[in-house]
PDB file of C-alpha atoms in Angstrom:
ATOM      1  CA  HIS R  22      43.465  39.472 -12.107  1.00  0.00           C
ATOM      2  CA  HIS R  23      45.257  42.829 -11.867  1.00  0.00           C
ATOM      3  CA  ILE R  24      42.453  45.287 -12.660  1.00  0.00           C
ATOM      4  CA  ASP R  25      44.210  48.410 -11.365  1.00  0.00           C
ATOM      5  CA  PRO R  26      48.018  48.796 -11.519  1.00  0.00           C
ATOM      6  CA  ASP R  27      47.856  50.935  -8.362  1.00  0.00           C
ATOM      7  CA  ALA R  28      45.550  48.558  -6.523  1.00  0.00           C
ATOM      8  CA  ASP R  29      45.096  49.038  -2.801  1.00  0.00           C
ATOM      9  CA  THR R  30      42.496  46.274  -2.376  1.00  0.00           C
ATOM     10  CA  VAL R  31      42.400  42.537  -3.000  1.00  0.00           C
ATOM     11  CA  ILE R  32      39.057  40.784  -3.391  1.00  0.00           C
ATOM     12  CA  THR R  33      39.379  37.036  -2.857  1.00  0.00           C
ATOM     13  CA  LEU R  34      36.595  35.153  -4.612  1.00  0.00           C
ATOM     14  CA  ARG R  35      35.923  31.629  -3.418  1.00  0.00           C
ATOM     15  CA  ILE R  36      34.248  29.506  -6.075  1.00  0.00           C
ATOM     16  CA  SER R  37      32.668  26.177  -5.237  1.00  0.00           C
ATOM     17  CA  SER R  38      30.746  23.647  -7.271  1.00  0.00           C
ATOM     18  CA  LYS R  39      27.412  24.757  -5.874  1.00  0.00           C
ATOM     19  CA  ARG R  40      24.693  25.203  -8.436  1.00  0.00           C
ATOM     20  CA  CYS R  41      21.912  27.747  -8.627  1.00  0.00           C
ATOM     21  CA  ALA R  42      18.668  28.077 -10.567  1.00  0.00           C
ATOM     22  CA  PRO R  43      18.438  24.327 -11.269  1.00  0.00           C
ATOM     23  CA  TRP R  44      15.717  23.279 -13.658  1.00  0.00           C
ATOM     24  CA  THR R  45      14.325  19.805 -14.158  1.00  0.00           C
ATOM     25  CA  GLU R  46      15.055  17.917 -17.364  1.00  0.00           C
ATOM     26  CA  GLN R  47      11.594  18.776 -18.626  1.00  0.00           C
ATOM     27  CA  GLN R  48      12.120  22.467 -17.917  1.00  0.00           C
ATOM     28  CA  GLU R  49      15.567  22.443 -19.501  1.00  0.00           C
ATOM     29  CA  ALA R  50      14.105  20.889 -22.641  1.00  0.00           C
ATOM     30  CA  THR R  51      11.821  23.910 -23.070  1.00  0.00           C
ATOM     31  CA  SER R  52      14.698  26.357 -22.730  1.00  0.00           C
ATOM     32  CA  SER R  53      16.350  27.666 -25.867  1.00  0.00           C
ATOM     33  CA  LYS R  54      20.102  28.203 -25.925  1.00  0.00           C
ATOM     34  CA  SER R  55      21.203  28.967 -22.362  1.00  0.00           C
ATOM     35  CA  ASP R  56      23.414  26.716 -20.257  1.00  0.00           C
ATOM     36  CA  LYS R  57      22.789  26.096 -16.610  1.00  0.00           C
ATOM     37  CA  ILE R  58      23.620  28.951 -14.287  1.00  0.00           C
ATOM     38  CA  ARG R  59      26.244  27.784 -11.842  1.00  0.00           C
ATOM     39  CA  VAL R  60      26.310  30.703  -9.466  1.00  0.00           C
ATOM     40  CA  LYS R  61      24.352  31.456  -6.348  1.00  0.00           C
ATOM     41  CA  VAL R  62      23.456  34.480  -4.306  1.00  0.00           C
ATOM     42  CA  PRO R  63      25.861  34.439  -1.369  1.00  0.00           C
ATOM     43  CA  PRO R  64      24.843  35.272   2.164  1.00  0.00           C
ATOM     44  CA  PRO R  65      25.604  38.867   3.183  1.00  0.00           C
ATOM     45  CA  ALA R  66      29.383  39.078   3.155  1.00  0.00           C
ATOM     46  CA  THR R  67      31.480  41.371   5.293  1.00  0.00           C
ATOM     47  CA  PRO R  68      34.944  42.641   4.425  1.00  0.00           C
ATOM     48  CA  ALA R  69      37.526  40.594   6.266  1.00  0.00           C
ATOM     49  CA  PRO R  70      41.272  39.930   6.240  1.00  0.00           C
ATOM     50  CA  PRO R  71      42.436  36.858   4.340  1.00  0.00           C
ATOM     51  CA  SER R  72      41.954  33.644   6.244  1.00  0.00           C
ATOM     52  CA  ASP R  73      44.892  31.456   7.282  1.00  0.00           C
ATOM     53  CA  GLU R  74      42.748  28.349   6.854  1.00  0.00           C
ATOM     54  CA  PRO R  75      43.672  26.044   3.985  1.00  0.00           C
ATOM     55  CA  SER R  76      41.400  26.042   0.932  1.00  0.00           C
ATOM     56  CA  LYS R  77      38.839  23.294   0.721  1.00  0.00           C
ATOM     57  CA  SER R  78      39.403  20.782  -2.035  1.00  0.00           C
ATOM     58  CA  GLU R  79      36.144  21.643  -3.754  1.00  0.00           C
ATOM     59  CA  GLU R  80      36.851  25.392  -3.799  1.00  0.00           C
ATOM     60  CA  ARG R  81      38.942  27.623  -6.009  1.00  0.00           C
ATOM     61  CA  ARG R  82      40.194  31.027  -4.880  1.00  0.00           C
ATOM     62  CA  ILE R  83      40.750  33.870  -7.288  1.00  0.00           C
ATOM     63  CA  GLU R  84      42.188  37.264  -6.453  1.00  0.00           C
ATOM     64  CA  TYR R  85      41.133  40.554  -8.039  1.00  0.00           C
ATOM     65  CA  HIS R  86      43.506  43.461  -7.422  1.00  0.00           C
ATOM     66  CA  VAL R  87      41.356  46.587  -7.541  1.00  0.00           C
ATOM     67  CA  SER R  88      41.011  50.180  -6.373  1.00  0.00           C
ATOM     68  CA  SER R  89      38.935  50.901  -3.281  1.00  0.00           C
ATOM     69  CA  LYS R  90      38.270  54.416  -4.607  1.00  0.00           C
ATOM     70  CA  HIS R  91      36.664  53.085  -7.798  1.00  0.00           C
ATOM     71  CA  LEU R  92      34.635  50.534  -5.853  1.00  0.00           C
ATOM     72  CA  LYS R  93      33.278  53.096  -3.376  1.00  0.00           C
ATOM     73  CA  LEU R  94      32.354  55.548  -6.132  1.00  0.00           C
ATOM     74  CA  ALA R  95      30.521  52.920  -8.177  1.00  0.00           C
ATOM     75  CA  SER R  96      28.912  50.645  -5.577  1.00  0.00           C
ATOM     76  CA  ARG R  97      26.738  51.494  -2.591  1.00  0.00           C
ATOM     77  CA  TRP R  98      27.671  48.155  -1.044  1.00  0.00           C
ATOM     78  CA  PHE R  99      31.391  48.874  -1.176  1.00  0.00           C
ATOM     79  CA  LYS R 100      30.826  52.443  -0.023  1.00  0.00           C
ATOM     80  CA  ARG R 101      29.001  51.214   3.067  1.00  0.00           C
ATOM     81  CA  ALA R 102      31.408  48.370   3.767  1.00  0.00           C
ATOM     82  CA  MET R 103      34.676  50.135   3.060  1.00  0.00           C
ATOM     83  CA  GLY R 104      33.653  53.414   4.614  1.00  0.00           C
ATOM     84  CA  THR R 105      33.533  52.061   8.149  1.00  0.00           C
ATOM     85  CA  GLU R 106      36.314  52.351  10.683  1.00  0.00           C
ATOM     86  CA  THR R 107      35.965  48.658  11.388  1.00  0.00           C
ATOM     87  CA  PHE R 108      36.832  47.795   7.830  1.00  0.00           C
ATOM     88  CA  LEU R 109      39.776  50.173   7.689  1.00  0.00           C
ATOM     89  CA  GLU R 110      41.237  48.896  10.948  1.00  0.00           C
ATOM     90  CA  SER R 111      40.694  45.185  10.622  1.00  0.00           C
ATOM     91  CA  SER R 112      40.968  44.505   6.900  1.00  0.00           C
ATOM     92  CA  ARG R 113      44.277  46.118   6.009  1.00  0.00           C
ATOM     93  CA  SER R 114      47.006  43.542   6.088  1.00  0.00           C
ATOM     94  CA  HIS R 115      50.224  44.460   7.836  1.00  0.00           C
ATOM     95  CA  GLU R 116      52.061  42.166   5.439  1.00  0.00           C
ATOM     96  CA  ASP R 117      51.132  43.752   2.092  1.00  0.00           C
ATOM     97  CA  ASN R 118      49.496  47.008   3.251  1.00  0.00           C
ATOM     98  CA  LEU R 119      46.399  46.173   1.164  1.00  0.00           C
ATOM     99  CA  TYR R 120      42.735  46.008   2.089  1.00  0.00           C
ATOM    100  CA  HIS R 121      41.202  42.537   1.801  1.00  0.00           C
ATOM    101  CA  VAL R 122      37.588  41.687   0.961  1.00  0.00           C
ATOM    102  CA  SER R 123      36.100  38.220   0.690  1.00  0.00           C
ATOM    103  CA  ALA R 124      33.427  37.090  -1.773  1.00  0.00           C
ATOM    104  CA  GLU R 125      32.028  33.692  -2.619  1.00  0.00           C
ATOM    105  CA  ASP R 126      30.274  31.642  -5.286  1.00  0.00           C
ATOM    106  CA  TRP R 127      30.058  34.296  -8.007  1.00  0.00           C
ATOM    107  CA  ASP R 128      30.907  33.283 -11.545  1.00  0.00           C
ATOM    108  CA  GLU R 129      34.595  34.096 -12.130  1.00  0.00           C
ATOM    109  CA  ASP R 130      34.071  35.745 -15.522  1.00  0.00           C
ATOM    110  CA  ALA R 131      30.975  37.670 -14.424  1.00  0.00           C
ATOM    111  CA  PHE R 132      32.887  39.077 -11.470  1.00  0.00           C
ATOM    112  CA  LEU R 133      35.792  40.004 -13.757  1.00  0.00           C
ATOM    113  CA  PHE R 134      33.405  41.748 -16.157  1.00  0.00           C
ATOM    114  CA  LEU R 135      32.027  43.780 -13.276  1.00  0.00           C
ATOM    115  CA  MET R 136      35.422  44.760 -11.908  1.00  0.00           C
ATOM    116  CA  ASN R 137      36.622  45.860 -15.349  1.00  0.00           C
ATOM    117  CA  ALA R 138      33.459  47.875 -15.889  1.00  0.00           C
ATOM    118  CA  LEU R 139      33.719  49.599 -12.494  1.00  0.00           C
ATOM    119  CA  HIS R 140      37.316  50.531 -13.292  1.00  0.00           C
ATOM    120  CA  LEU R 141      36.353  51.816 -16.775  1.00  0.00           C
ATOM    121  CA  GLN R 142      38.368  49.101 -18.501  1.00  0.00           C
ATOM    122  CA  GLN R 143      35.966  48.759 -21.437  1.00  0.00           C
ATOM    123  CA  ARG R 144      38.493  47.177 -23.764  1.00  0.00           C
ATOM    124  CA  LYS R 145      38.970  44.291 -21.352  1.00  0.00           C
ATOM    125  CA  ILE R 146      35.280  43.388 -21.533  1.00  0.00           C
ATOM    126  CA  PRO R 147      34.838  40.820 -24.323  1.00  0.00           C
ATOM    127  CA  ARG R 148      31.834  40.961 -26.615  1.00  0.00           C
ATOM    128  CA  PRO R 149      29.343  39.713 -27.460  1.00  0.00           C
ATOM    129  CA  ILE R 150      27.868  38.842 -24.067  1.00  0.00           C
ATOM    130  CA  THR R 151      25.345  36.013 -23.917  1.00  0.00           C
ATOM    131  CA  LEU R 152      22.091  36.077 -21.993  1.00  0.00           C
ATOM    132  CA  GLU R 153      23.549  33.470 -19.646  1.00  0.00           C
ATOM    133  CA  MET R 154      26.546  35.654 -18.812  1.00  0.00           C
ATOM    134  CA  LEU R 155      24.368  38.759 -18.542  1.00  0.00           C
ATOM    135  CA  ALA R 156      22.201  36.981 -15.971  1.00  0.00           C
ATOM    136  CA  LYS R 157      25.308  36.070 -13.961  1.00  0.00           C
ATOM    137  CA  ILE R 158      26.581  39.653 -14.152  1.00  0.00           C
ATOM    138  CA  ALA R 159      23.155  40.876 -13.021  1.00  0.00           C
ATOM    139  CA  MET R 160      23.396  38.731  -9.903  1.00  0.00           C
ATOM    140  CA  VAL R 161      26.693  40.340  -8.912  1.00  0.00           C
ATOM    141  CA  VAL R 162      25.448  43.825  -9.833  1.00  0.00           C
ATOM    142  CA  ASP R 163      22.300  43.387  -7.763  1.00  0.00           C
ATOM    143  CA  TYR R 164      24.217  42.211  -4.709  1.00  0.00           C
ATOM    144  CA  TYR R 165      26.795  44.993  -4.811  1.00  0.00           C
ATOM    145  CA  ASP R 166      24.161  47.626  -5.645  1.00  0.00           C
ATOM    146  CA  CYS R 167      25.863  49.232  -8.642  1.00  0.00           C
ATOM    147  CA  GLY R 168      23.202  49.041 -11.366  1.00  0.00           C
ATOM    148  CA  GLU R 169      23.106  52.788 -11.985  1.00  0.00           C
ATOM    149  CA  THR R 170      26.846  52.864 -12.660  1.00  0.00           C
ATOM    150  CA  LEU R 171      26.472  50.184 -15.325  1.00  0.00           C
ATOM    151  CA  ALA R 172      23.423  51.623 -17.106  1.00  0.00           C
ATOM    152  CA  TYR R 173      25.376  52.362 -20.289  1.00  0.00           C
ATOM    153  CA  PHE R 174      27.022  48.929 -20.325  1.00  0.00           C
ATOM    154  CA  ALA R 175      23.691  47.229 -19.651  1.00  0.00           C
ATOM    155  CA  GLU R 176      22.040  48.607 -22.782  1.00  0.00           C
ATOM    156  CA  THR R 177      24.969  47.448 -24.921  1.00  0.00           C
ATOM    157  CA  TRP R 178      25.076  44.043 -23.253  1.00  0.00           C
ATOM    158  CA  ALA R 179      21.318  43.596 -23.752  1.00  0.00           C
ATOM    159  CA  VAL R 180      21.739  44.149 -27.492  1.00  0.00           C
ATOM    160  CA  ASP R 181      24.417  41.447 -27.520  1.00  0.00           C
ATOM    161  CA  ALA R 182      22.217  39.033 -25.602  1.00  0.00           C
ATOM    162  CA  LYS R 183      19.266  39.583 -27.939  1.00  0.00           C
ATOM    163  CA  ALA R 184      21.386  38.724 -30.956  1.00  0.00           C
ATOM    164  CA  ASN R 185      21.324  35.047 -29.949  1.00  0.00           C
ATOM    165  CA  ASN R 186      18.682  34.869 -27.219  1.00  0.00           C
ATOM    166  CA  ASP R 187      15.838  37.212 -28.026  1.00  0.00           C
ATOM    167  CA  ILE R 188      12.964  37.309 -25.549  1.00  0.00           C
ATOM    168  CA  PRO R 189      11.084  34.029 -26.149  1.00  0.00           C
ATOM    169  CA  GLU R 190       7.355  33.992 -26.773  1.00  0.00           C
ATOM    170  CA  LYS R 191       6.742  31.118 -24.378  1.00  0.00           C
ATOM    171  CA  TYR R 192       7.383  30.454 -20.713  1.00  0.00           C
ATOM    172  CA  CYS R 193      10.828  28.899 -20.383  1.00  0.00           C
ATOM    173  CA  ARG R 194      14.132  29.374 -18.601  1.00  0.00           C
ATOM    174  CA  ASP R 195      15.314  32.120 -20.954  1.00  0.00           C
ATOM    175  CA  LEU R 196      12.156  34.113 -20.260  1.00  0.00           C
ATOM    176  CA  VAL R 197      12.837  34.004 -16.514  1.00  0.00           C
ATOM    177  CA  LEU R 198      16.421  35.127 -17.188  1.00  0.00           C
ATOM    178  CA  TRP R 199      15.123  38.082 -19.226  1.00  0.00           C
ATOM    179  CA  ILE R 200      12.761  39.095 -16.417  1.00  0.00           C
ATOM    180  CA  TRP R 201      15.698  39.019 -14.008  1.00  0.00           C
ATOM    181  CA  VAL R 202      18.143  40.873 -16.280  1.00  0.00           C
ATOM    182  CA  SER R 203      15.685  43.552 -17.371  1.00  0.00           C
ATOM    183  CA  TRP R 204      14.664  44.253 -13.776  1.00  0.00           C
ATOM    184  CA  VAL R 205      18.230  44.596 -12.471  1.00  0.00           C
ATOM    185  CA  PHE R 206      19.357  46.843 -15.333  1.00  0.00           C
ATOM    186  CA  LYS R 207      16.056  48.782 -15.547  1.00  0.00           C
ATOM    187  CA  LEU R 208      15.418  47.849 -19.186  1.00  0.00           C
ATOM    188  CA  GLU R 209      11.793  48.960 -19.129  1.00  0.00           C
ATOM    189  CA  GLY R 210      10.787  47.749 -22.594  1.00  0.00           C
ATOM    190  CA  ASP R 211      12.317  44.307 -22.105  1.00  0.00           C
ATOM    191  CA  PHE R 212      10.864  44.014 -18.613  1.00  0.00           C
ATOM    192  CA  LYS R 213       7.363  44.859 -19.832  1.00  0.00           C
ATOM    193  CA  MET R 214       7.577  42.409 -22.722  1.00  0.00           C
ATOM    194  CA  SER R 215       9.024  39.522 -20.710  1.00  0.00           C
ATOM    195  CA  THR R 216       6.571  39.888 -17.812  1.00  0.00           C
ATOM    196  CA  GLU R 217       3.587  40.171 -20.187  1.00  0.00           C
ATOM    197  CA  ILE R 218       4.641  36.939 -21.901  1.00  0.00           C
ATOM    198  CA  ALA R 219       5.066  35.247 -18.530  1.00  0.00           C
ATOM    199  CA  LEU R 220       1.658  36.519 -17.449  1.00  0.00           C
ATOM    200  CA  LYS R 221       0.004  34.970 -20.517  1.00  0.00           C
ATOM    201  CA  GLN R 222       1.987  31.735 -20.680  1.00  0.00           C
ATOM    202  CA  LEU R 223       2.250  30.686 -17.024  1.00  0.00           C
ATOM    203  CA  ASN R 224       0.223  27.544 -16.454  1.00  0.00           C
ATOM    204  CA  LYS R 225       0.570  27.371 -12.693  1.00  0.00           C
ATOM    205  CA  GLY R 226      -0.213  29.536  -9.704  1.00  0.00           C
ATOM    206  CA  GLU R 227       2.962  31.583  -9.672  1.00  0.00           C
ATOM    207  CA  LEU R 228       6.249  32.196 -11.421  1.00  0.00           C
ATOM    208  CA  SER R 229       9.213  30.391  -9.883  1.00  0.00           C
ATOM    209  CA  ALA R 230      12.434  32.403  -9.648  1.00  0.00           C
ATOM    210  CA  TRP R 231      14.473  29.156  -9.579  1.00  0.00           C
ATOM    211  CA  GLY R 232      17.098  30.570  -7.253  1.00  0.00           C
ATOM    212  CA  LEU R 233      17.377  33.965  -8.938  1.00  0.00           C
ATOM    213  CA  PRO R 234      16.795  36.827  -6.488  1.00  0.00           C
ATOM    214  CA  ILE R 235      13.803  38.236  -8.345  1.00  0.00           C
ATOM    215  CA  PRO R 236      11.943  40.360  -5.757  1.00  0.00           C
ATOM    216  CA  ASP R 237       8.897  38.770  -4.162  1.00  0.00           C
ATOM    217  CA  ARG R 238       6.810  41.809  -5.062  1.00  0.00           C
ATOM    218  CA  ILE R 239       7.339  41.102  -8.781  1.00  0.00           C
ATOM    219  CA  LEU R 240       6.489  37.412  -8.416  1.00  0.00           C
ATOM    220  CA  GLY R 241       3.466  38.307  -6.299  1.00  0.00           C
ATOM    221  CA  GLU R 242       2.250  40.911  -8.779  1.00  0.00           C
ATOM    222  CA  LEU R 243       2.468  38.451 -11.668  1.00  0.00           C
ATOM    223  CA  LYS R 244       0.572  35.840  -9.664  1.00  0.00           C
ATOM    224  CA  THR R 245      -2.139  38.312  -8.675  1.00  0.00           C
ATOM    225  CA  ARG R 246      -2.606  39.779 -12.148  1.00  0.00           C
ATOM    226  CA  ARG R 247      -2.795  36.349 -13.755  1.00  0.00           C
ATOM    227  CA  ILE R 248      -5.531  35.219 -11.378  1.00  0.00           C
ATOM    228  CA  GLN R 249      -7.434  38.515 -11.604  1.00  0.00           C
ATOM    229  CA  THR R 250      -7.395  38.515 -15.407  1.00  0.00           C
ATOM    230  CA  ILE R 251      -8.649  34.946 -15.712  1.00  0.00           C
ATOM    231  CA  GLU R 252     -11.329  35.659 -13.110  1.00  0.00           C
ATOM    232  CA  ALA R 253     -12.393  38.755 -15.064  1.00  0.00           C
ATOM    233  CA  MET R 254     -12.821  36.744 -18.271  1.00  0.00           C
ATOM    234  CA  ILE R 255     -14.847  34.055 -16.532  1.00  0.00           C
ATOM    235  CA  ALA R 256     -16.929  36.694 -14.752  1.00  0.00           C
ATOM    236  CA  GLY R 257     -17.697  38.268 -18.136  1.00  0.00           C
ATOM    237  CA  LEU R 258     -19.099  34.979 -19.405  1.00  0.00           C
ATOM    238  CA  HIS R 259     -21.234  34.611 -16.283  1.00  0.00           C
ATOM    239  CA  ARG R 260     -22.608  38.120 -16.761  1.00  0.00           C
ATOM    240  CA  TRP R 261     -23.777  37.121 -20.236  1.00  0.00           C
ATOM    241  CA  ARG R 262     -25.388  33.968 -18.813  1.00  0.00           C
ATOM    242  CA  ASP R 263     -27.227  36.062 -16.231  1.00  0.00           C
ATOM    243  CA  LYS R 264     -28.283  38.515 -18.921  1.00  0.00           C
ATOM    244  CA  PHE R 265     -29.698  35.809 -21.198  1.00  0.00           C
ATOM    245  CA  ARG R 266     -31.399  34.150 -18.205  1.00  0.00           C
ATOM    246  CA  SER R 267     -33.062  37.352 -17.070  1.00  0.00           C
ATOM    247  CA  GLY R 268     -36.743  37.864 -17.790  1.00  0.00           C
ATOM    248  CA  SER R 269     -35.979  41.425 -18.803  1.00  0.00           C
ATOM    249  CA  TYR R 270     -33.659  40.405 -21.642  1.00  0.00           C
ATOM    250  CA  GLN R 271     -34.614  42.094 -24.877  1.00  0.00           C
ATOM    251  CA  CYS R 272     -33.679  40.308 -28.090  1.00  0.00           C
ATOM    252  CA  PRO R 273     -33.292  42.277 -31.357  1.00  0.00           C
ATOM    253  CA  SER R 274     -35.347  39.585 -33.141  1.00  0.00           C
ATOM    254  CA  GLY R 275     -38.408  40.463 -31.100  1.00  0.00           C
ATOM    255  CA  ASP R 276     -38.919  37.015 -29.555  1.00  0.00           C
ATOM    256  CA  SER R 277     -36.883  37.602 -26.397  1.00  0.00           C
ATOM    257  CA  PHE R 278     -37.846  34.339 -24.650  1.00  0.00           C
ATOM    258  CA  PHE R 279     -36.950  32.154 -27.628  1.00  0.00           C
ATOM    259  CA  CYS R 280     -33.829  34.149 -28.445  1.00  0.00           C
ATOM    260  CA  GLY R 281     -32.554  34.336 -24.845  1.00  0.00           C
ATOM    261  CA  SER R 282     -33.143  30.626 -24.289  1.00  0.00           C
ATOM    262  CA  ILE R 283     -31.092  29.650 -27.350  1.00  0.00           C
ATOM    263  CA  LEU R 284     -28.231  32.023 -26.466  1.00  0.00           C
ATOM    264  CA  LEU R 285     -28.222  30.870 -22.836  1.00  0.00           C
ATOM    265  CA  GLY R 286     -28.173  27.201 -23.814  1.00  0.00           C
ATOM    266  CA  ALA R 287     -25.432  27.674 -26.406  1.00  0.00           C
ATOM    267  CA  LEU R 288     -23.222  29.648 -24.024  1.00  0.00           C
ATOM    268  CA  ASP R 289     -23.779  27.268 -21.132  1.00  0.00           C
ATOM    269  CA  LYS R 290     -23.056  24.208 -23.283  1.00  0.00           C
ATOM    270  CA  GLN R 291     -19.801  25.645 -24.653  1.00  0.00           C
ATOM    271  CA  MET R 292     -18.603  26.815 -21.248  1.00  0.00           C
ATOM    272  CA  HIS R 293     -19.055  23.298 -19.850  1.00  0.00           C
ATOM    273  CA  ALA R 294     -17.442  21.671 -22.896  1.00  0.00           C
ATOM    274  CA  MET R 295     -14.401  23.947 -22.609  1.00  0.00           C
ATOM    275  CA  GLY R 296     -14.029  23.528 -18.849  1.00  0.00           C
ATOM    276  CA  LEU R 297     -14.755  27.185 -18.128  1.00  0.00           C
ATOM    277  CA  VAL R 298     -16.995  26.531 -15.140  1.00  0.00           C
ATOM    278  CA  SER R 299     -16.346  25.317 -11.609  1.00  0.00           C
ATOM    279  CA  PRO R 300     -15.029  22.821 -10.553  1.00  0.00           C
ATOM    280  CA  SER R 301     -13.113  22.452 -13.812  1.00  0.00           C
ATOM    281  CA  LEU R 302     -11.691  25.955 -13.494  1.00  0.00           C
ATOM    282  CA  GLN R 303     -10.967  27.369 -10.064  1.00  0.00           C
ATOM    283  CA  SER R 304      -8.446  29.814  -8.649  1.00  0.00           C
ATOM    284  CA  PRO R 305      -5.412  29.642  -8.740  1.00  0.00           C
ATOM    285  CA  PHE R 306      -6.142  27.987 -12.128  1.00  0.00           C
ATOM    286  CA  GLU R 307      -3.398  25.358 -12.063  1.00  0.00           C
ATOM    287  CA  ASN R 308      -2.428  23.621 -15.326  1.00  0.00           C
ATOM    288  CA  THR R 309      -3.913  26.303 -17.549  1.00  0.00           C
ATOM    289  CA  SER R 310      -2.556  29.554 -18.862  1.00  0.00           C
ATOM    290  CA  LEU R 311      -4.129  32.944 -19.347  1.00  0.00           C
ATOM    291  CA  ALA R 312      -3.504  32.605 -23.078  1.00  0.00           C
ATOM    292  CA  ALA R 313      -5.300  29.235 -23.167  1.00  0.00           C
ATOM    293  CA  VAL R 314      -8.323  30.594 -21.308  1.00  0.00           C
ATOM    294  CA  GLY R 315      -8.448  33.644 -23.579  1.00  0.00           C
ATOM    295  CA  LYS R 316      -8.320  31.427 -26.661  1.00  0.00           C
ATOM    296  CA  LYS R 317     -11.270  29.394 -25.389  1.00  0.00           C
ATOM    297  CA  VAL R 318     -13.313  32.484 -24.558  1.00  0.00           C
ATOM    298  CA  ASN R 319     -12.676  33.987 -27.985  1.00  0.00           C
ATOM    299  CA  SER R 320     -13.708  30.746 -29.699  1.00  0.00           C
ATOM    300  CA  ILE R 321     -17.215  30.720 -28.177  1.00  0.00           C
ATOM    301  CA  GLN R 322     -19.766  30.977 -30.984  1.00  0.00           C
ATOM    302  CA  SER R 323     -23.248  32.430 -31.109  1.00  0.00           C
ATOM    303  CA  PRO R 324     -25.842  30.108 -32.676  1.00  0.00           C
ATOM    304  CA  VAL R 325     -27.479  31.017 -35.979  1.00  0.00           C
ATOM    305  CA  TRP R 326     -31.254  30.548 -36.189  1.00  0.00           C
ATOM    306  CA  TYR R 327     -34.190  31.842 -38.177  1.00  0.00           C
ATOM    307  CA  PRO R 328     -37.011  33.082 -35.962  1.00  0.00           C
ATOM    308  CA  HIS R 329     -40.583  32.413 -37.160  1.00  0.00           C
TER     309      HIS R 329
END
């Protein structure tokens, strides 16, 4: 791919058949329209001259002819890597007088999208862009630390992705992709919506990133908030039980003992029937979601009686 006609750098991308973010058949069935992501986050790569070793049979190698000036202006990673004397001395080939950088396992089209964007070749970027492709682009953008440069593109690409893959209202693969994409591209509204849905719909202890480099602090915050919110709802029910049980409870009907006893019994019976007491419900509340617990709490009824 000749991105810049005056290219002074060649990026050689090695693509293998390795797969990332694999979901089980059950998880894939709950996803909407996305295909499997077939890219992975590579280990930290260092600029290096092209290798003389023969290509492995399972790998493909693709060259991107680009401008080091554009890369260094747009990407902190390239600025750090290409700004060192080591890179300048060891990575410029005496045969073609070009700098050489190696990369591996990125999606070919996602990498091409990024290179065209960094070189301001907007017309070479096809539209619309799917959520799947946007997630792959986000992986490359995150690694090469150039999200700020692509802020304008990101907003346009997000509109494209929403046209066919709007943020789902249930926990599924597409929702995890939206969390990842909106975090990388700083799409605050989409990030808030997708994480709130995940917070309500998760039915296990924590959100799995499934190979996507979602920061641990985000996963940890979602896990903590989910547990804290469920605990707060359960604690609220226990406060009402303690209030009805207390000898100082004052009932509006005037017969506080009779009234408190009925309310206590009704609440206690419903909490047990709905599994809202230990050991049925314990932190980290596996196999139940925040939304399910909230629905149960809201369905608790107060008994109707006619005091004498």
